[in-house]
Amino acid sequence: MAAVGTWTFSLPAVEKMRALILEGVNSLDCVEKAMSDVENNPETGPYIVGRGGYPNRDGIVQCDAAIMEGHPGRFGAVAALAGVGTPLAVARKVMENSPHSMLVGSGALAFAREQGFSIEDNADMMSEKSSNAYQMFCEEDRSVKAHDTLGLIALDLHGNITVGVSTSGTPFKYPGRVGDSPLPGCGLYADIRAGAAAATGDGDKILCYCPTFHVVQLMKQGEVGVASSVPFPYVVWSQSTNTIHQFQQSPYSP
């Protein structure tokens, strides 16, 4: 059993996944429950996740999210979804209740409404910090520096593995822009025979290389690993040590 989260702000999410896994909760529920706590919290929005995340150029918060189980064909995603504070939960409904694997924009919004999700005004998806940042962008063309994408991985006591990712995307992006996060093999990938991987960083570059697919294929030959082009913090819990560790990965130099 294990739980992993990208960036140090994932610590509460990893702690929650650990508790749920030890209670016998399946990996899919673990990832969704832990992710929703972060997505729906405007305090973590500046990390470019969910409510309180930075809007696009038109001032609209549009979120991308995806979830993938290790069992073949179990994948669901939404992209450019507005008005929902827990986009990963919508992605799960796409996986379970839709004949499709990905829905975007107005189609994702209509599906979320059909599934019983409350569609909120954009003002409720913003925070004071994101509103002020957008005003500075409009007045001075000033961007912001922030993290990018929360990725969570849970391995439950039955050996099932699930990975989920969620992001509000690049601050002040063009409306409808989609990065790597909701794309299988790019922002995330899972294979019950090998493991799971999540990516975070510049999604417009990441999606060109399908890195998470390649990582999982390599994991069939070896152990869990981390690689980054910048100093990268992440959080891990493993049953073998029963301790949550925060690590700092040094940049890779070829």
mmCIF file of N, CA, C and O in Angstrom, residues 6-85:
data_model
loop_
_atom_site.group_PDB
_atom_site.id
_atom_site.type_symbol
_atom_site.label_atom_id
_atom_site.label_comp_id
_atom_site.label_asym_id
_atom_site.label_seq_id
_atom_site.Cartn_x
_atom_site.Cartn_y
_atom_site.Cartn_z
ATOM 1 N N THR A 6 2.230 15.057 -5.813
ATOM 2 C CA THR A 6 3.201 16.029 -6.323
ATOM 3 C C THR A 6 3.175 17.291 -5.476
ATOM 4 O O THR A 6 2.125 17.702 -4.986
ATOM 5 N N TRP A 7 4.317 17.889 -5.288
ATOM 6 C CA TRP A 7 4.485 19.133 -4.532
ATOM 7 C C TRP A 7 4.183 18.937 -3.042
ATOM 8 O O TRP A 7 3.438 18.048 -2.658
ATOM 9 N N THR A 8 4.786 19.788 -2.228
ATOM 10 C CA THR A 8 4.602 19.651 -0.780
ATOM 11 C C THR A 8 3.203 20.045 -0.336
ATOM 12 O O THR A 8 2.751 19.615 0.725
ATOM 13 N N PHE A 9 2.463 20.836 -1.113
ATOM 14 C CA PHE A 9 1.112 21.182 -0.697
ATOM 15 C C PHE A 9 0.167 19.980 -0.773
ATOM 16 O O PHE A 9 -0.979 20.044 -0.341
ATOM 17 N N SER A 10 0.673 18.858 -1.318
ATOM 18 C CA SER A 10 -0.133 17.622 -1.357
ATOM 19 C C SER A 10 -0.089 16.860 -0.044
ATOM 20 O O SER A 10 -0.780 15.838 0.090
ATOM 21 N N LEU A 11 0.682 17.327 0.935
ATOM 22 C CA LEU A 11 0.841 16.589 2.193
ATOM 23 C C LEU A 11 -0.504 16.231 2.839
ATOM 24 O O LEU A 11 -0.721 15.066 3.200
ATOM 25 N N PRO A 12 -1.444 17.175 3.015
ATOM 26 C CA PRO A 12 -2.728 16.782 3.608
ATOM 27 C C PRO A 12 -3.473 15.742 2.783
ATOM 28 O O PRO A 12 -4.151 14.870 3.338
ATOM 29 N N ALA A 13 -3.342 15.820 1.470
ATOM 30 C CA ALA A 13 -4.004 14.843 0.605
ATOM 31 C C ALA A 13 -3.386 13.463 0.770
ATOM 32 O O ALA A 13 -4.097 12.450 0.803
ATOM 33 N N VAL A 14 -2.067 13.396 0.882
ATOM 34 C CA VAL A 14 -1.401 12.109 1.089
ATOM 35 C C VAL A 14 -1.775 11.536 2.451
ATOM 36 O O VAL A 14 -2.009 10.325 2.597
ATOM 37 N N GLU A 15 -1.846 12.399 3.459
ATOM 38 C CA GLU A 15 -2.268 11.939 4.784
ATOM 39 C C GLU A 15 -3.680 11.364 4.739
ATOM 40 O O GLU A 15 -3.974 10.334 5.361
ATOM 41 N N LYS A 16 -4.564 12.020 3.986
ATOM 42 C CA LYS A 16 -5.935 11.524 3.883
ATOM 43 C C LYS A 16 -5.967 10.192 3.134
ATOM 44 O O LYS A 16 -6.688 9.266 3.539
ATOM 45 N N MET A 17 -5.210 10.076 2.055
ATOM 46 C CA MET A 17 -5.176 8.811 1.322
ATOM 47 C C MET A 17 -4.648 7.689 2.196
ATOM 48 O O MET A 17 -5.165 6.563 2.161
ATOM 49 N N ARG A 18 -3.615 7.975 2.982
ATOM 50 C CA ARG A 18 -3.078 6.950 3.880
ATOM 51 C C ARG A 18 -4.167 6.444 4.821
ATOM 52 O O ARG A 18 -4.343 5.230 4.979
ATOM 53 N N ALA A 19 -4.905 7.377 5.441
ATOM 54 C CA ALA A 19 -5.947 6.986 6.386
ATOM 55 C C ALA A 19 -7.029 6.159 5.700
ATOM 56 O O ALA A 19 -7.486 5.142 6.238
ATOM 57 N N LEU A 20 -7.417 6.575 4.519
ATOM 58 C CA LEU A 20 -8.458 5.854 3.791
ATOM 59 C C LEU A 20 -7.993 4.467 3.355
ATOM 60 O O LEU A 20 -8.740 3.482 3.449
ATOM 61 N N ILE A 21 -6.762 4.387 2.873
ATOM 62 C CA ILE A 21 -6.221 3.094 2.445
ATOM 63 C C ILE A 21 -6.177 2.122 3.616
ATOM 64 O O ILE A 21 -6.561 0.948 3.491
ATOM 65 N N LEU A 22 -5.744 2.598 4.772
ATOM 66 C CA LEU A 22 -5.663 1.732 5.949
ATOM 67 C C LEU A 22 -7.044 1.311 6.439
ATOM 68 O O LEU A 22 -7.177 0.288 7.116
ATOM 69 N N GLU A 23 -8.065 2.085 6.089
ATOM 70 C CA GLU A 23 -9.443 1.713 6.433
ATOM 71 C C GLU A 23 -10.024 0.718 5.439
ATOM 72 O O GLU A 23 -11.140 0.228 5.619
ATOM 73 N N GLY A 24 -9.280 0.434 4.364
ATOM 74 C CA GLY A 24 -9.755 -0.507 3.362
ATOM 75 C C GLY A 24 -10.476 0.120 2.197
ATOM 76 O O GLY A 24 -11.072 -0.582 1.372
ATOM 77 N N VAL A 25 -10.453 1.456 2.096
ATOM 78 C CA VAL A 25 -11.112 2.151 0.989
ATOM 79 C C VAL A 25 -10.343 1.892 -0.303
ATOM 80 O O VAL A 25 -9.112 1.851 -0.313
ATOM 81 N N ASN A 26 -11.076 1.716 -1.395
ATOM 82 C CA ASN A 26 -10.406 1.425 -2.665
ATOM 83 C C ASN A 26 -9.671 2.647 -3.197
ATOM 84 O O ASN A 26 -9.989 3.785 -2.862
ATOM 85 N N SER A 27 -8.692 2.400 -4.055
ATOM 86 C CA SER A 27 -7.800 3.464 -4.521
ATOM 87 C C SER A 27 -8.536 4.553 -5.284
ATOM 88 O O SER A 27 -8.181 5.735 -5.207
ATOM 89 N N LEU A 28 -9.588 4.192 -6.018
ATOM 90 C CA LEU A 28 -10.347 5.184 -6.777
ATOM 91 C C LEU A 28 -11.008 6.197 -5.851
ATOM 92 O O LEU A 28 -10.911 7.416 -6.066
ATOM 93 N N ASP A 29 -11.668 5.708 -4.814
ATOM 94 C CA ASP A 29 -12.299 6.610 -3.850
ATOM 95 C C ASP A 29 -11.262 7.433 -3.096
ATOM 96 O O ASP A 29 -11.485 8.601 -2.785
ATOM 97 N N CYS A 30 -10.132 6.805 -2.778
ATOM 98 C CA CYS A 30 -9.066 7.524 -2.055
ATOM 99 C C CYS A 30 -8.605 8.743 -2.834
ATOM 100 O O CYS A 30 -8.487 9.844 -2.283
ATOM 101 N N VAL A 31 -8.339 8.548 -4.113
ATOM 102 C CA VAL A 31 -7.844 9.651 -4.934
ATOM 103 C C VAL A 31 -8.904 10.734 -5.079
ATOM 104 O O VAL A 31 -8.614 11.931 -4.925
ATOM 105 N N GLU A 32 -10.150 10.336 -5.344
ATOM 106 C CA GLU A 32 -11.194 11.348 -5.518
ATOM 107 C C GLU A 32 -11.432 12.155 -4.241
ATOM 108 O O GLU A 32 -11.522 13.386 -4.276
ATOM 109 N N LYS A 33 -11.545 11.478 -3.108
ATOM 110 C CA LYS A 33 -11.819 12.174 -1.854
ATOM 111 C C LYS A 33 -10.677 13.118 -1.477
ATOM 112 O O LYS A 33 -10.903 14.253 -1.034
ATOM 113 N N ALA A 34 -9.446 12.645 -1.616
ATOM 114 C CA ALA A 34 -8.303 13.480 -1.256
ATOM 115 C C ALA A 34 -8.152 14.660 -2.209
ATOM 116 O O ALA A 34 -7.834 15.778 -1.805
ATOM 117 N N MET A 35 -8.402 14.411 -3.495
ATOM 118 C CA MET A 35 -8.267 15.485 -4.481
ATOM 119 C C MET A 35 -9.329 16.557 -4.269
ATOM 120 O O MET A 35 -9.044 17.763 -4.390
ATOM 121 N N SER A 36 -10.553 16.155 -3.942
ATOM 122 C CA SER A 36 -11.628 17.137 -3.806
ATOM 123 C C SER A 36 -11.352 18.128 -2.687
ATOM 124 O O SER A 36 -11.738 19.298 -2.772
ATOM 125 N N ASP A 37 -10.682 17.677 -1.624
ATOM 126 C CA ASP A 37 -10.348 18.589 -0.525
ATOM 127 C C ASP A 37 -9.459 19.730 -0.997
ATOM 128 O O ASP A 37 -9.597 20.872 -0.534
ATOM 129 N N VAL A 38 -8.546 19.413 -1.903
ATOM 130 C CA VAL A 38 -7.629 20.434 -2.409
ATOM 131 C C VAL A 38 -8.310 21.276 -3.488
ATOM 132 O O VAL A 38 -8.222 22.508 -3.490
ATOM 133 N N GLU A 39 -8.991 20.616 -4.414
ATOM 134 C CA GLU A 39 -9.650 21.329 -5.512
ATOM 135 C C GLU A 39 -10.630 22.382 -5.000
ATOM 136 O O GLU A 39 -10.736 23.469 -5.564
ATOM 137 N N ASN A 40 -11.363 22.045 -3.958
ATOM 138 C CA ASN A 40 -12.463 22.896 -3.502
ATOM 139 C C ASN A 40 -12.035 23.911 -2.445
ATOM 140 O O ASN A 40 -12.881 24.588 -1.860
ATOM 141 N N ASN A 41 -10.730 24.013 -2.207
ATOM 142 C CA ASN A 41 -10.196 24.912 -1.193
ATOM 143 C C ASN A 41 -9.535 26.110 -1.863
ATOM 144 O O ASN A 41 -8.488 25.974 -2.492
ATOM 145 N N PRO A 42 -10.114 27.305 -1.758
ATOM 146 C CA PRO A 42 -9.528 28.468 -2.421
ATOM 147 C C PRO A 42 -8.127 28.811 -1.916
ATOM 148 O O PRO A 42 -7.378 29.509 -2.601
ATOM 149 N N GLU A 43 -7.767 28.311 -0.737
ATOM 150 C CA GLU A 43 -6.429 28.592 -0.210
ATOM 151 C C GLU A 43 -5.347 27.899 -1.035
ATOM 152 O O GLU A 43 -4.200 28.355 -1.084
ATOM 153 N N THR A 44 -5.687 26.773 -1.662
ATOM 154 C CA THR A 44 -4.713 26.071 -2.509
ATOM 155 C C THR A 44 -4.879 26.420 -3.987
ATOM 156 O O THR A 44 -4.112 25.950 -4.819
ATOM 157 N N GLY A 45 -5.866 27.254 -4.303
ATOM 158 C CA GLY A 45 -6.052 27.690 -5.672
ATOM 159 C C GLY A 45 -4.824 28.304 -6.313
ATOM 160 O O GLY A 45 -4.541 28.056 -7.499
ATOM 161 N N PRO A 46 -4.041 29.125 -5.579
ATOM 162 C CA PRO A 46 -2.838 29.702 -6.182
ATOM 163 C C PRO A 46 -1.807 28.676 -6.653
ATOM 164 O O PRO A 46 -0.891 29.025 -7.395
ATOM 165 N N TYR A 47 -1.955 27.415 -6.218
ATOM 166 C CA TYR A 47 -1.096 26.350 -6.743
ATOM 167 C C TYR A 47 -1.619 25.836 -8.078
ATOM 168 O O TYR A 47 -1.170 24.805 -8.575
ATOM 169 N N ILE A 48 -2.577 26.570 -8.657
ATOM 170 C CA ILE A 48 -3.173 26.263 -9.959
ATOM 171 C C ILE A 48 -3.996 24.986 -9.888
ATOM 172 O O ILE A 48 -3.867 24.091 -10.720
ATOM 173 N N VAL A 49 -4.856 24.918 -8.882
ATOM 174 C CA VAL A 49 -5.753 23.774 -8.728
ATOM 175 C C VAL A 49 -7.136 24.274 -8.327
ATOM 176 O O VAL A 49 -7.291 24.917 -7.286
ATOM 177 N N GLY A 50 -8.153 23.978 -9.128
ATOM 178 C CA GLY A 50 -9.545 24.155 -8.754
ATOM 179 C C GLY A 50 -9.965 25.556 -8.350
ATOM 180 O O GLY A 50 -9.517 26.568 -8.909
ATOM 181 N N ARG A 51 -10.843 25.605 -7.332
ATOM 182 C CA ARG A 51 -11.391 26.870 -6.846
ATOM 183 C C ARG A 51 -10.260 27.791 -6.372
ATOM 184 O O ARG A 51 -9.371 27.372 -5.648
ATOM 185 N N GLY A 52 -10.321 29.033 -6.803
ATOM 186 C CA GLY A 52 -9.258 29.965 -6.452
ATOM 187 C C GLY A 52 -8.081 29.921 -7.398
ATOM 188 O O GLY A 52 -7.126 30.685 -7.238
ATOM 189 N N GLY A 53 -8.145 29.014 -8.405
ATOM 190 C CA GLY A 53 -7.089 28.980 -9.412
ATOM 191 C C GLY A 53 -7.178 30.204 -10.320
ATOM 192 O O GLY A 53 -8.180 30.923 -10.343
ATOM 193 N N TYR A 54 -6.127 30.446 -11.066
ATOM 194 C CA TYR A 54 -6.092 31.635 -11.913
ATOM 195 C C TYR A 54 -6.955 31.431 -13.157
ATOM 196 O O TYR A 54 -6.962 30.354 -13.758
ATOM 197 N N PRO A 55 -7.686 32.460 -13.573
ATOM 198 C CA PRO A 55 -8.584 32.331 -14.722
ATOM 199 C C PRO A 55 -7.841 32.415 -16.047
ATOM 200 O O PRO A 55 -6.632 32.661 -16.089
ATOM 201 N N ASN A 56 -8.601 32.230 -17.133
ATOM 202 C CA ASN A 56 -8.016 32.401 -18.459
ATOM 203 C C ASN A 56 -8.030 33.881 -18.853
ATOM 204 O O ASN A 56 -8.360 34.748 -18.042
ATOM 205 N N ARG A 57 -7.702 34.175 -20.090
ATOM 206 C CA ARG A 57 -7.609 35.569 -20.540
ATOM 207 C C ARG A 57 -8.940 36.311 -20.472
ATOM 208 O O ARG A 57 -8.972 37.539 -20.399
ATOM 209 N N ASP A 58 -10.027 35.547 -20.521
ATOM 210 C CA ASP A 58 -11.347 36.161 -20.442
ATOM 211 C C ASP A 58 -11.860 36.262 -19.010
ATOM 212 O O ASP A 58 -13.013 36.654 -18.785
ATOM 213 N N GLY A 59 -11.026 35.865 -18.053
ATOM 214 C CA GLY A 59 -11.411 35.963 -16.654
ATOM 215 C C GLY A 59 -12.223 34.790 -16.148
ATOM 216 O O GLY A 59 -12.816 34.868 -15.073
ATOM 217 N N ILE A 60 -12.251 33.667 -16.908
ATOM 218 C CA ILE A 60 -13.027 32.489 -16.538
ATOM 219 C C ILE A 60 -12.094 31.390 -16.044
ATOM 220 O O ILE A 60 -11.098 31.072 -16.704
ATOM 221 N N VAL A 61 -12.416 30.799 -14.888
ATOM 222 C CA VAL A 61 -11.652 29.655 -14.381
ATOM 223 C C VAL A 61 -12.099 28.412 -15.135
ATOM 224 O O VAL A 61 -13.269 28.010 -15.061
ATOM 225 N N GLN A 62 -11.199 27.827 -15.901
ATOM 226 C CA GLN A 62 -11.467 26.594 -16.640
ATOM 227 C C GLN A 62 -10.502 25.514 -16.165
ATOM 228 O O GLN A 62 -9.284 25.699 -16.220
ATOM 229 N N CYS A 63 -11.045 24.413 -15.695
ATOM 230 C CA CYS A 63 -10.232 23.357 -15.086
ATOM 231 C C CYS A 63 -10.140 22.114 -15.964
ATOM 232 O O CYS A 63 -11.087 21.767 -16.682
ATOM 233 N N ASP A 64 -9.003 21.444 -15.883
ATOM 234 C CA ASP A 64 -8.784 20.138 -16.504
ATOM 235 C C ASP A 64 -8.556 19.121 -15.403
ATOM 236 O O ASP A 64 -7.870 19.411 -14.412
ATOM 237 N N ALA A 65 -9.082 17.917 -15.566
ATOM 238 C CA ALA A 65 -8.865 16.863 -14.584
ATOM 239 C C ALA A 65 -9.046 15.507 -15.252
ATOM 240 O O ALA A 65 -9.798 15.374 -16.233
ATOM 241 N N ALA A 66 -8.366 14.511 -14.720
ATOM 242 C CA ALA A 66 -8.485 13.157 -15.256
ATOM 243 C C ALA A 66 -8.212 12.149 -14.155
ATOM 244 O O ALA A 66 -7.500 12.436 -13.185
ATOM 245 N N ILE A 67 -8.776 10.964 -14.326
ATOM 246 C CA ILE A 67 -8.541 9.871 -13.395
ATOM 247 C C ILE A 67 -8.370 8.595 -14.198
ATOM 248 O O ILE A 67 -9.039 8.384 -15.221
ATOM 249 N N MET A 68 -7.453 7.751 -13.766
ATOM 250 C CA MET A 68 -7.162 6.510 -14.488
ATOM 251 C C MET A 68 -6.857 5.403 -13.501
ATOM 252 O O MET A 68 -6.029 5.562 -12.613
ATOM 253 N N GLU A 69 -7.547 4.283 -13.673
ATOM 254 C CA GLU A 69 -7.271 3.094 -12.876
ATOM 255 C C GLU A 69 -6.267 2.207 -13.600
ATOM 256 O O GLU A 69 -6.102 2.310 -14.827
ATOM 257 N N GLY A 70 -5.656 1.308 -12.841
ATOM 258 C CA GLY A 70 -4.696 0.403 -13.445
ATOM 259 C C GLY A 70 -5.317 -0.637 -14.345
ATOM 260 O O GLY A 70 -4.630 -1.246 -15.173
ATOM 261 N N HIS A 71 -6.629 -0.851 -14.215
ATOM 262 C CA HIS A 71 -7.307 -1.810 -15.081
ATOM 263 C C HIS A 71 -7.470 -1.216 -16.474
ATOM 264 O O HIS A 71 -7.856 -0.051 -16.616
ATOM 265 N N PRO A 72 -7.208 -1.974 -17.512
ATOM 266 C CA PRO A 72 -7.265 -1.441 -18.888
ATOM 267 C C PRO A 72 -8.615 -0.805 -19.207
ATOM 268 O O PRO A 72 -9.673 -1.323 -18.868
ATOM 269 N N GLY A 73 -8.546 0.362 -19.864
ATOM 270 C CA GLY A 73 -9.746 1.025 -20.329
ATOM 271 C C GLY A 73 -10.489 1.846 -19.296
ATOM 272 O O GLY A 73 -11.547 2.413 -19.602
ATOM 273 N N ARG A 74 -9.980 1.943 -18.083
ATOM 274 C CA ARG A 74 -10.663 2.691 -17.023
ATOM 275 C C ARG A 74 -10.056 4.096 -16.940
ATOM 276 O O ARG A 74 -9.085 4.334 -16.219
ATOM 277 N N PHE A 75 -10.648 5.014 -17.691
ATOM 278 C CA PHE A 75 -10.119 6.378 -17.783
ATOM 279 C C PHE A 75 -11.258 7.347 -18.026
ATOM 280 O O PHE A 75 -12.201 7.055 -18.766
ATOM 281 N N GLY A 76 -11.179 8.511 -17.404
ATOM 282 C CA GLY A 76 -12.144 9.567 -17.661
ATOM 283 C C GLY A 76 -11.512 10.923 -17.476
ATOM 284 O O GLY A 76 -10.632 11.093 -16.616
ATOM 285 N N ALA A 77 -11.937 11.909 -18.278
ATOM 286 C CA ALA A 77 -11.326 13.231 -18.188
ATOM 287 C C ALA A 77 -12.301 14.320 -18.597
ATOM 288 O O ALA A 77 -13.246 14.084 -19.362
ATOM 289 N N VAL A 78 -12.050 15.510 -18.065
ATOM 290 C CA VAL A 78 -12.738 16.716 -18.501
ATOM 291 C C VAL A 78 -11.689 17.788 -18.770
ATOM 292 O O VAL A 78 -10.611 17.777 -18.168
ATOM 293 N N ALA A 79 -12.023 18.692 -19.667
ATOM 294 C CA ALA A 79 -11.090 19.779 -19.976
ATOM 295 C C ALA A 79 -11.874 21.055 -20.240
ATOM 296 O O ALA A 79 -13.015 21.007 -20.730
ATOM 297 N N ALA A 80 -11.263 22.188 -19.882
ATOM 298 C CA ALA A 80 -11.898 23.503 -20.043
ATOM 299 C C ALA A 80 -13.282 23.515 -19.407
ATOM 300 O O ALA A 80 -14.236 24.063 -19.956
ATOM 301 N N LEU A 81 -13.376 22.914 -18.223
ATOM 302 C CA LEU A 81 -14.642 22.846 -17.488
ATOM 303 C C LEU A 81 -14.740 24.033 -16.541
ATOM 304 O O LEU A 81 -13.874 24.229 -15.688
ATOM 305 N N ALA A 82 -15.809 24.800 -16.664
ATOM 306 C CA ALA A 82 -16.028 25.964 -15.801
ATOM 307 C C ALA A 82 -17.149 25.680 -14.810
ATOM 308 O O ALA A 82 -18.035 24.860 -15.060
ATOM 309 N N GLY A 83 -17.090 26.342 -13.659
ATOM 310 C CA GLY A 83 -18.214 26.335 -12.737
ATOM 311 C C GLY A 83 -18.341 25.154 -11.804
ATOM 312 O O GLY A 83 -19.339 25.043 -11.098
ATOM 313 N N VAL A 84 -17.351 24.281 -11.769
ATOM 314 C CA VAL A 84 -17.401 23.111 -10.882
ATOM 315 C C VAL A 84 -16.151 23.095 -10.007
ATOM 316 O O VAL A 84 -15.028 23.081 -10.530
ATOM 317 N N GLY A 85 -16.348 23.070 -8.694
ATOM 318 C CA GLY A 85 -15.216 23.131 -7.766
ATOM 319 C C GLY A 85 -14.466 21.829 -7.607
ATOM 320 O O GLY A 85 -13.369 21.806 -7.055
#
